[in-house]
């Protein structure tokens, strides 16, 4: 039986807990949340899960789905003491030096860090193609104009009057993650799989012609070319979270205990 410690108990964490209950090969035994939220999360999680404010000493596999701050607070020290970790909040790795810190901690601990694909597909193909050499990787994120409320886009364009697709940012993946952190996970995942955060181009578009979030990936290299478009559906109880993000984490857990992985 694979015992899993979950960091975070928002929409992703709650969905993972429910989807793994009754699984013959794995069980979420601990959930880590901020101290102030322990009692509330314990009530929601049920008596078969222990909610705490720190990764337990006996943890063997940690799955992070709490947000960027959890990587430095919980994942780094867990890796350093030899605990295998998987990360959903890949966008946090756009912070200068954090990739190297995590890699060093995993090496010192003699363990591994898994970066999950989350809301985007094609990551395996990009990572494989990188081995032969990549020439260009571009990620384009499209949202309806109102989807850019509360971002720097409001200072660039009038979101209420747009009548055609408008580019609100074209920059490196690192700069895009800094300015638009809510879009950071997909862009950073594509970048880390391919050319890196400083050589991957990100275009963010406010498009009145779409009603959902659209991800487009274009890759060129020695392998050939790949163009991918995804229109993901959100979690029913949290429209800001992609349902595929949960399924990506669930696939990772299933692959840890299944006789065959893909």
Coordinates of C-alpha atoms in Angstrom, one line a residue:
X1 CA 0.0 0.0 0.0
X2 CA 1.5 3.3 -1.1
X3 CA 1.0 6.0 1.6
X4 CA 0.8 9.5 0.3
X5 CA 1.1 12.9 2.0
X6 CA -0.8 15.6 0.3
X7 CA 0.3 19.3 0.6
X8 CA -2.8 21.5 0.2
X9 CA -6.5 20.9 0.6
X10 CA -8.1 23.2 -1.9
X11 CA -10.1 22.1 -4.9
X12 CA -7.3 19.8 -6.3
X13 CA -6.5 18.2 -2.9
X14 CA -10.1 17.5 -2.1
X15 CA -10.7 16.0 -5.5
X16 CA -7.7 13.8 -5.2
X17 CA -8.7 12.6 -1.7
X18 CA -12.1 11.6 -3.0
X19 CA -10.8 9.9 -6.1
X20 CA -8.3 7.8 -4.3
X21 CA -10.5 6.6 -1.5
X22 CA -11.0 2.9 -1.8
X23 CA -8.1 2.4 -4.2
X24 CA -6.5 -1.0 -3.4
X25 CA -2.9 0.1 -3.9
X26 CA -2.6 3.7 -2.5
X27 CA -4.0 5.8 0.3
X28 CA -3.7 9.5 1.2
X29 CA -2.8 9.3 4.9
X30 CA -1.8 12.9 5.7
X31 CA -2.8 16.3 4.5
X32 CA -0.6 19.4 5.2
X33 CA -2.2 22.8 5.5
X34 CA -1.3 26.0 7.3
X35 CA -1.7 25.8 11.1
X36 CA -4.7 28.1 11.2
X37 CA -6.6 25.8 8.8
X38 CA -5.9 22.4 10.4
X39 CA -9.1 22.0 12.4
X40 CA -11.3 23.0 9.4
X41 CA -9.5 20.8 7.0
X42 CA -9.6 17.9 9.5
X43 CA -13.3 18.1 9.7
X44 CA -13.6 18.1 5.9
X45 CA -11.1 15.3 5.3
X46 CA -12.6 12.8 7.7
X47 CA -11.2 10.6 10.4
X48 CA -9.2 8.3 8.1
X49 CA -6.8 11.2 7.2
X50 CA -4.5 13.1 9.6
X51 CA -4.3 16.8 8.9
X52 CA -1.2 18.6 10.1
X53 CA 0.8 21.7 9.4
X54 CA 4.1 20.0 8.4
X55 CA 5.2 17.0 6.3
X56 CA 5.4 14.0 8.8
X57 CA 8.8 12.4 9.5
X58 CA 7.5 9.0 8.2
X59 CA 6.4 10.4 4.8
X60 CA 7.6 8.5 1.8
X61 CA 5.8 10.2 -1.1
X62 CA 4.6 13.9 -1.1
X63 CA 2.3 15.4 -3.6
X64 CA 2.1 19.2 -3.6
X65 CA -1.0 21.0 -4.8
X66 CA -1.0 24.0 -2.5
X67 CA 0.6 26.8 -4.4
X68 CA 4.0 28.3 -4.9
X69 CA 4.9 29.0 -1.3
X70 CA 4.6 25.3 -0.4
X71 CA 7.7 24.5 -2.5
X72 CA 10.1 26.4 -0.3
X73 CA 8.3 25.7 3.0
X74 CA 7.6 22.0 2.6
X75 CA 9.0 20.4 -0.6
X76 CA 12.6 21.7 -0.3
X77 CA 13.1 20.3 3.2
X78 CA 11.3 17.0 2.4
X79 CA 13.6 16.4 -0.6
X80 CA 16.7 17.2 1.5
X81 CA 15.8 14.4 3.9
X82 CA 15.1 11.9 1.2
X83 CA 11.4 12.1 0.6
X84 CA 10.2 11.7 -3.0
X85 CA 8.0 14.6 -4.1
X86 CA 5.7 15.5 -7.0
X87 CA 4.8 19.1 -7.7
X88 CA 1.7 20.6 -9.3
X89 CA 2.7 24.2 -8.9
X90 CA 5.4 24.1 -11.6
X91 CA 5.0 27.8 -12.2
X92 CA 6.9 28.5 -8.9
X93 CA 10.0 27.2 -10.6
X94 CA 10.2 30.4 -12.6
X95 CA 11.6 32.1 -9.5
X96 CA 15.3 32.5 -10.2
X97 CA 17.4 29.8 -8.5
X98 CA 14.5 27.7 -7.3
X99 CA 15.0 24.9 -9.9
X100 CA 18.6 24.6 -8.8
X101 CA 17.7 24.6 -5.1
X102 CA 15.2 21.8 -5.6
X103 CA 17.6 19.8 -7.8
X104 CA 20.3 20.1 -5.2
X105 CA 18.0 19.1 -2.3
X106 CA 16.9 16.0 -4.3
X107 CA 20.5 15.1 -5.0
X108 CA 21.5 15.5 -1.3
X109 CA 18.5 13.5 -0.2
X110 CA 19.1 10.8 -2.7
X111 CA 15.6 11.1 -4.0
X112 CA 13.6 12.5 -7.0
X113 CA 11.4 15.5 -7.8
X114 CA 8.5 14.9 -10.3
X115 CA 7.1 17.9 -12.2
X116 CA 3.6 17.0 -13.2
X117 CA 2.2 18.0 -16.6
X118 CA -1.0 19.5 -15.0
X119 CA -3.4 21.3 -17.4
X120 CA -1.3 20.8 -20.6
X121 CA -0.5 17.8 -22.8
X122 CA 2.4 17.0 -25.1
X123 CA 5.0 17.4 -22.3
X124 CA 6.4 13.9 -23.0
X125 CA 6.9 14.7 -26.7
X126 CA 8.6 18.0 -26.0
X127 CA 11.0 16.4 -23.4
X128 CA 11.8 13.6 -25.8
X129 CA 12.3 16.0 -28.8
X130 CA 14.7 18.1 -26.6
X131 CA 17.2 15.2 -26.7
X132 CA 17.8 15.7 -30.4
X133 CA 17.7 19.5 -30.3
X134 CA 14.9 22.1 -30.3
X135 CA 14.8 25.3 -32.4
X136 CA 11.7 27.0 -31.2
X137 CA 9.0 26.5 -28.5
X138 CA 6.1 28.9 -28.2
X139 CA 3.2 28.8 -25.8
X140 CA 0.1 30.8 -26.5
X141 CA -2.6 31.2 -23.9
X142 CA -6.0 32.6 -24.9
X143 CA -8.8 33.7 -22.6
X144 CA -11.9 35.8 -23.1
X145 CA -11.3 39.4 -22.2
X146 CA -13.0 39.2 -18.8
X147 CA -10.7 36.3 -17.9
X148 CA -7.8 38.8 -17.7
X149 CA -9.5 40.9 -15.0
X150 CA -7.1 41.6 -12.1
X151 CA -4.0 41.3 -14.3
X152 CA -1.6 43.9 -15.9
X153 CA -3.7 43.5 -19.1
X154 CA -6.1 46.0 -17.6
X155 CA -3.5 48.7 -17.9
X156 CA -2.8 47.8 -21.5
X157 CA -6.2 47.5 -23.2
X158 CA -9.8 48.2 -22.5
X159 CA -11.1 44.7 -21.9
X160 CA -14.7 45.8 -22.2
X161 CA -14.4 47.0 -25.7
X162 CA -12.2 44.5 -27.5
X163 CA -13.6 43.2 -30.8
X164 CA -10.7 41.1 -32.0
X165 CA -7.9 39.0 -30.5
X166 CA -5.3 41.2 -28.8
X167 CA -1.9 40.2 -27.7
X168 CA -1.4 41.5 -24.1
X169 CA 2.0 40.0 -23.6
X170 CA 4.8 38.5 -25.6
X171 CA 7.8 37.6 -23.5
X172 CA 9.9 34.8 -22.1
X173 CA 8.3 32.1 -20.0
X174 CA 10.1 33.5 -16.9
X175 CA 8.8 37.0 -17.5
X176 CA 5.3 35.8 -18.3
X177 CA 5.3 33.9 -15.0
X178 CA 6.4 37.0 -13.1
X179 CA 3.7 39.3 -14.6
X180 CA 0.9 36.7 -14.9
X181 CA 1.4 34.2 -12.1
X182 CA -2.0 32.6 -12.6
X183 CA -0.9 31.5 -16.0
X184 CA 2.6 30.4 -14.8
X185 CA 2.1 26.7 -14.4
X186 CA 1.4 25.7 -18.0
X187 CA 4.0 28.1 -19.5
X188 CA 6.7 27.0 -17.0
X189 CA 5.9 23.3 -17.6
X190 CA 6.3 23.7 -21.4
X191 CA 9.5 25.7 -20.9
X192 CA 11.1 23.3 -18.4
X193 CA 10.3 20.3 -20.7
X194 CA 11.9 22.1 -23.7
X195 CA 14.2 25.1 -24.2
X196 CA 14.0 26.5 -20.6
X197 CA 12.4 29.5 -19.0
X198 CA 14.5 32.1 -20.8
X199 CA 14.4 30.7 -24.3
X200 CA 10.7 29.8 -24.5
X201 CA 8.3 32.4 -26.0
X202 CA 4.9 33.0 -24.3
X203 CA 2.1 34.9 -26.0
X204 CA -1.0 35.8 -23.9
X205 CA -4.1 36.9 -25.8
X206 CA -7.4 38.4 -24.8
X207 CA -9.8 37.0 -27.4
X208 CA -13.5 37.9 -27.5
X209 CA -14.0 35.0 -29.8
X210 CA -13.5 32.3 -27.2
X211 CA -15.5 31.5 -24.1
X212 CA -12.9 29.2 -22.4
X213 CA -9.2 29.0 -21.7
X214 CA -7.3 27.8 -24.8
X215 CA -3.7 26.5 -24.7
X216 CA -1.7 26.4 -27.9
X217 CA 1.8 24.9 -28.1
X218 CA 4.1 25.1 -31.1
X219 CA 7.4 23.2 -31.2
X220 CA 10.0 23.0 -33.9
X221 CA 13.3 21.0 -33.9
X222 CA 15.4 18.2 -35.3
X223 CA 12.5 15.8 -34.6
X224 CA 10.1 17.7 -36.9
X225 CA 7.2 19.9 -35.7
X226 CA 4.3 19.7 -33.3
X227 CA 1.3 21.9 -32.9
X228 CA -1.1 21.3 -30.0
X229 CA -4.4 23.0 -29.1
X230 CA -6.2 22.2 -25.8
X231 CA -9.5 23.5 -24.5
X232 CA -9.7 22.2 -21.0
X233 CA -12.8 22.0 -18.8
X234 CA -12.6 23.3 -15.2
X235 CA -13.3 21.4 -12.0
X236 CA -17.1 21.6 -11.3
X237 CA -16.4 23.1 -7.8
X238 CA -13.7 25.5 -8.9
X239 CA -13.9 27.1 -12.3
X240 CA -10.4 28.5 -12.0
X241 CA -8.8 25.0 -11.8
X242 CA -8.4 22.7 -14.8
X243 CA -10.0 19.3 -14.3
X244 CA -7.0 17.8 -16.2
X245 CA -4.7 19.1 -13.5
X246 CA -6.4 16.7 -11.0
X247 CA -6.3 13.9 -13.5
X248 CA -2.6 14.5 -14.2
X249 CA -1.9 14.1 -10.4
X250 CA -4.1 11.0 -10.3
X251 CA -2.3 9.4 -13.2
X252 CA 1.0 10.0 -11.4
X253 CA -0.3 8.2 -8.3
X254 CA -1.7 5.3 -10.3
X255 CA 1.6 4.9 -12.1
X256 CA 3.4 4.5 -8.8
X257 CA 1.4 1.4 -7.9
X258 CA 0.3 0.0 -11.3
X259 CA 2.0 -3.0 -12.9
X260 CA 2.2 -1.1 -16.2
X261 CA 2.7 2.6 -16.7
X262 CA 2.1 4.9 -19.7

